[in-house]
Amino acid sequence: HLHLHFEGAMRHSTLAELCEKYQIPLPAMLSSGTMQPDEKYTDFAQFKDMYFAAIEALRCKEDLERLVNEVVEDASRDGVRWLELHFYAAFEPYKK
């Protein structure tokens, strides 16, 4: 992965846990059970829905630390040797 959206790389299971923790509605594709944990997005709308839900679910430093650890772990497991993460810098948790 040369270019990876940090928030968009969140595991579906992590997104589901954080949505439950913060009482955020799950994106439709997760709440309907139609998207499997390792399934790829079929169009940009799916990615966008999951991406914005992930942004909303990241509320504190611990959430960000968890995401960093999981993204790096997943990339390593996939054989990635160089990872350039791109993130939404204007998002409030990144300013703290």
XYZ file of C-alpha atoms in Angstrom, residues 5 7-8 18 20 27 32 34 36-37 42 44-46 48 50 53 56 59 66-67 69 74 76 81 83 85 95:
28
model
C -6.233 6.486 3.973
C -9.222 6.201 8.812
C -10.420 4.169 5.826
C -16.283 2.032 18.405
C -21.250 0.698 19.796
C -22.805 2.214 8.162
C -27.095 -5.139 7.194
C -23.858 -7.846 3.794
C -17.733 -9.538 5.251
C -14.703 -8.522 7.380
C -17.310 -2.305 -4.590
C -16.608 4.802 -3.835
C -19.916 5.307 -2.005
C -19.208 2.275 0.205
C -17.061 7.051 1.730
C -17.241 3.655 6.039
C -18.177 6.609 10.093
C -16.780 10.027 13.630
C -12.868 10.233 19.670
C -5.463 1.481 18.519
C -5.989 2.372 14.876
C -1.367 -0.339 15.813
C -2.532 -5.478 9.039
C 2.775 -6.041 7.963
C 7.371 -2.904 3.689
C 3.496 2.493 4.284
C -0.604 6.891 5.746
C -5.279 18.533 17.180
